[in-house]
Amino acid sequence: LSFYVRCKTPSSYYQGEGFKATLSEFVPQAMVVESAAVSKPTTTPAACSTAVEALAFTLKAQHTEPALVPDSFTFTVDADYLRIAKAALFYGNKQVGEAAVADDTFTILPTEDFLLREGDNTFRLLIDLACTAQTGEQVAVNISSVSFTNGSTYTDFENPEGTLTIKNTAYSECGSKTIEVLGEWQFTHTVASTYSSNY
């Protein structure tokens, strides 16, 4: 069976050659993770900062049915885990789970089931930094494994070098603001705009 699409506009000026398609039966195949890519920012957040991106990773899925349903995400902390208070995992712009960080390995369980889609599936790990973190200390988080409800686990991640370096700086701003100061902090002005370094 074949079909074609053409333009019904009367004038030949708007006519094109169109295209022709041949239909064939689709045979579903179970989804698998084909590869993964990991990236890390190198920023300088202050202690007590919230929602700081620690890493992003992409799972490249192949095939469609049945789709993979993530069951757990396991991460490791290269530096002192006490510098991290909490971690939250996002799939696109939606938060899918969070966990308190109480060891150098932590696991995030999805709060509800969701399906991976064929192609690229991008996740971001955002962390809340502990208020006790000191200037110069570093934080580095790695993704180690993702488990799925079908019993499979993907572990073939290549985590790049990359750390967040704590830089405890308070910036001036209008209104009132409370900062918990533990250790050495710096105070500086907020620039007027991206085009001016004035106060």
mmCIF file with all atom_site columns, N, CA and C in Angstrom, residues 13 17 32 64 74 81 86 103 113 117 122 129 133 137 143 147 162 175-176 192-193:
data_model
loop_
_atom_site.group_PDB
_atom_site.id
_atom_site.type_symbol
_atom_site.label_atom_id
_atom_site.label_alt_id
_atom_site.label_comp_id
_atom_site.label_asym_id
_atom_site.label_entity_id
_atom_site.label_seq_id
_atom_site.pdbx_PDB_ins_code
_atom_site.Cartn_x
_atom_site.Cartn_y
_atom_site.Cartn_z
_atom_site.occupancy
_atom_site.B_iso_or_equiv
_atom_site.pdbx_formal_charge
_atom_site.auth_seq_id
_atom_site.auth_comp_id
_atom_site.auth_asym_id
_atom_site.auth_atom_id
_atom_site.pdbx_PDB_model_num
ATOM 1  N N  . TYR A 1 13  ? 1.320  27.496 -10.040 1.00 0.00 ? 13  TYR A N  1
ATOM 2  C CA . TYR A 1 13  ? 2.401  28.248 -9.389  1.00 0.00 ? 13  TYR A CA 1
ATOM 3  C C  . TYR A 1 13  ? 2.655  27.709 -7.976  1.00 0.00 ? 13  TYR A C  1
ATOM 4  N N  . GLU A 1 17  ? 6.074  18.934 -6.461  1.00 0.00 ? 17  GLU A N  1
ATOM 5  C CA . GLU A 1 17  ? 6.087  17.527 -6.838  1.00 0.00 ? 17  GLU A CA 1
ATOM 6  C C  . GLU A 1 17  ? 5.485  16.650 -5.748  1.00 0.00 ? 17  GLU A C  1
ATOM 7  N N  . VAL A 1 32  ? 16.475 0.366  25.023  1.00 0.00 ? 32  VAL A N  1
ATOM 8  C CA . VAL A 1 32  ? 17.740 0.190  25.737  1.00 0.00 ? 32  VAL A CA 1
ATOM 9  C C  . VAL A 1 32  ? 18.474 1.525  25.750  1.00 0.00 ? 32  VAL A C  1
ATOM 10 N N  . THR A 1 64  ? 11.627 1.733  21.193  1.00 0.00 ? 64  THR A N  1
ATOM 11 C CA . THR A 1 64  ? 10.500 2.432  21.816  1.00 0.00 ? 64  THR A CA 1
ATOM 12 C C  . THR A 1 64  ? 9.653  1.610  22.789  1.00 0.00 ? 64  THR A C  1
ATOM 13 N N  . THR A 1 74  ? 21.887 6.743  41.203  1.00 0.00 ? 74  THR A N  1
ATOM 14 C CA . THR A 1 74  ? 22.894 6.719  42.261  1.00 0.00 ? 74  THR A CA 1
ATOM 15 C C  . THR A 1 74  ? 24.063 7.628  41.901  1.00 0.00 ? 74  THR A C  1
ATOM 16 N N  . TYR A 1 81  ? 31.196 15.135 51.579  1.00 0.00 ? 81  TYR A N  1
ATOM 17 C CA . TYR A 1 81  ? 29.752 15.185 51.343  1.00 0.00 ? 81  TYR A CA 1
ATOM 18 C C  . TYR A 1 81  ? 29.040 16.146 52.287  1.00 0.00 ? 81  TYR A C  1
ATOM 19 N N  . LYS A 1 86  ? 21.412 18.913 50.300  1.00 0.00 ? 86  LYS A N  1
ATOM 20 C CA . LYS A 1 86  ? 20.327 18.220 49.611  1.00 0.00 ? 86  LYS A CA 1
ATOM 21 C C  . LYS A 1 86  ? 20.595 18.218 48.115  1.00 0.00 ? 86  LYS A C  1
ATOM 22 N N  . ASP A 1 103 ? 25.953 10.892 53.028  1.00 0.00 ? 103 ASP A N  1
ATOM 23 C CA . ASP A 1 103 ? 27.089 9.987  52.846  1.00 0.00 ? 103 ASP A CA 1
ATOM 24 C C  . ASP A 1 103 ? 27.756 10.349 51.523  1.00 0.00 ? 103 ASP A C  1
ATOM 25 N N  . ASP A 1 113 ? 6.398  7.319  38.503  1.00 0.00 ? 113 ASP A N  1
ATOM 26 C CA . ASP A 1 113 ? 6.952  6.693  37.306  1.00 0.00 ? 113 ASP A CA 1
ATOM 27 C C  . ASP A 1 113 ? 6.906  7.650  36.113  1.00 0.00 ? 113 ASP A C  1
ATOM 28 N N  . ARG A 1 117 ? 12.114 8.626  26.562  1.00 0.00 ? 117 ARG A N  1
ATOM 29 C CA . ARG A 1 117 ? 11.699 8.687  25.160  1.00 0.00 ? 117 ARG A CA 1
ATOM 30 C C  . ARG A 1 117 ? 12.879 8.285  24.282  1.00 0.00 ? 117 ARG A C  1
ATOM 31 N N  . THR A 1 122 ? 17.631 14.223 28.849  1.00 0.00 ? 122 THR A N  1
ATOM 32 C CA . THR A 1 122 ? 18.585 15.038 29.602  1.00 0.00 ? 122 THR A CA 1
ATOM 33 C C  . THR A 1 122 ? 18.116 15.270 31.034  1.00 0.00 ? 122 THR A C  1
ATOM 34 N N  . LEU A 1 129 ? 23.844 23.828 48.954  1.00 0.00 ? 129 LEU A N  1
ATOM 35 C CA . LEU A 1 129 ? 25.125 23.771 49.662  1.00 0.00 ? 129 LEU A CA 1
ATOM 36 C C  . LEU A 1 129 ? 24.919 24.005 51.151  1.00 0.00 ? 129 LEU A C  1
ATOM 37 N N  . ALA A 1 133 ? 29.950 25.375 54.568  1.00 0.00 ? 133 ALA A N  1
ATOM 38 C CA . ALA A 1 133 ? 30.992 25.288 53.530  1.00 0.00 ? 133 ALA A CA 1
ATOM 39 C C  . ALA A 1 133 ? 31.874 26.529 53.569  1.00 0.00 ? 133 ALA A C  1
ATOM 40 N N  . GLU A 1 137 ? 36.860 25.522 49.524  1.00 0.00 ? 137 GLU A N  1
ATOM 41 C CA . GLU A 1 137 ? 36.493 24.105 49.511  1.00 0.00 ? 137 GLU A CA 1
ATOM 42 C C  . GLU A 1 137 ? 35.819 23.763 48.183  1.00 0.00 ? 137 GLU A C  1
ATOM 43 N N  . ILE A 1 143 ? 27.703 10.857 38.543  1.00 0.00 ? 143 ILE A N  1
ATOM 44 C CA . ILE A 1 143 ? 26.616 9.895  38.370  1.00 0.00 ? 143 ILE A CA 1
ATOM 45 C C  . ILE A 1 143 ? 27.258 8.521  38.191  1.00 0.00 ? 143 ILE A C  1
ATOM 46 N N  . SER A 1 147 ? 19.117 2.669  37.520  1.00 0.00 ? 147 SER A N  1
ATOM 47 C CA . SER A 1 147 ? 18.421 1.384  37.476  1.00 0.00 ? 147 SER A CA 1
ATOM 48 C C  . SER A 1 147 ? 17.011 1.588  36.947  1.00 0.00 ? 147 SER A C  1
ATOM 49 N N  . GLY A 1 162 ? 35.762 18.216 36.984  1.00 0.00 ? 162 GLY A N  1
ATOM 50 C CA . GLY A 1 162 ? 34.975 19.428 37.143  1.00 0.00 ? 162 GLY A CA 1
ATOM 51 C C  . GLY A 1 162 ? 34.485 19.560 38.566  1.00 0.00 ? 162 GLY A C  1
ATOM 52 N N  . GLY A 1 175 ? 16.870 46.433 49.738  1.00 0.00 ? 175 GLY A N  1
ATOM 53 C CA . GLY A 1 175 ? 16.069 45.720 50.720  1.00 0.00 ? 175 GLY A CA 1
ATOM 54 C C  . GLY A 1 175 ? 16.932 45.049 51.767  1.00 0.00 ? 175 GLY A C  1
ATOM 55 N N  . SER A 1 176 ? 16.289 44.237 52.581  1.00 0.00 ? 176 SER A N  1
ATOM 56 C CA . SER A 1 176 ? 17.001 43.554 53.662  1.00 0.00 ? 176 SER A CA 1
ATOM 57 C C  . SER A 1 176 ? 17.319 42.118 53.275  1.00 0.00 ? 176 SER A C  1
ATOM 58 N N  . ALA A 1 192 ? 25.903 47.677 38.207  1.00 0.00 ? 192 ALA A N  1
ATOM 59 C CA . ALA A 1 192 ? 24.697 48.323 37.719  1.00 0.00 ? 192 ALA A CA 1
ATOM 60 C C  . ALA A 1 192 ? 24.042 47.542 36.572  1.00 0.00 ? 192 ALA A C  1
ATOM 61 N N  . SER A 1 193 ? 24.842 47.009 35.679  1.00 0.00 ? 193 SER A N  1
ATOM 62 C CA . SER A 1 193 ? 24.311 46.240 34.558  1.00 0.00 ? 193 SER A CA 1
ATOM 63 C C  . SER A 1 193 ? 25.441 45.441 33.927  1.00 0.00 ? 193 SER A C  1
#
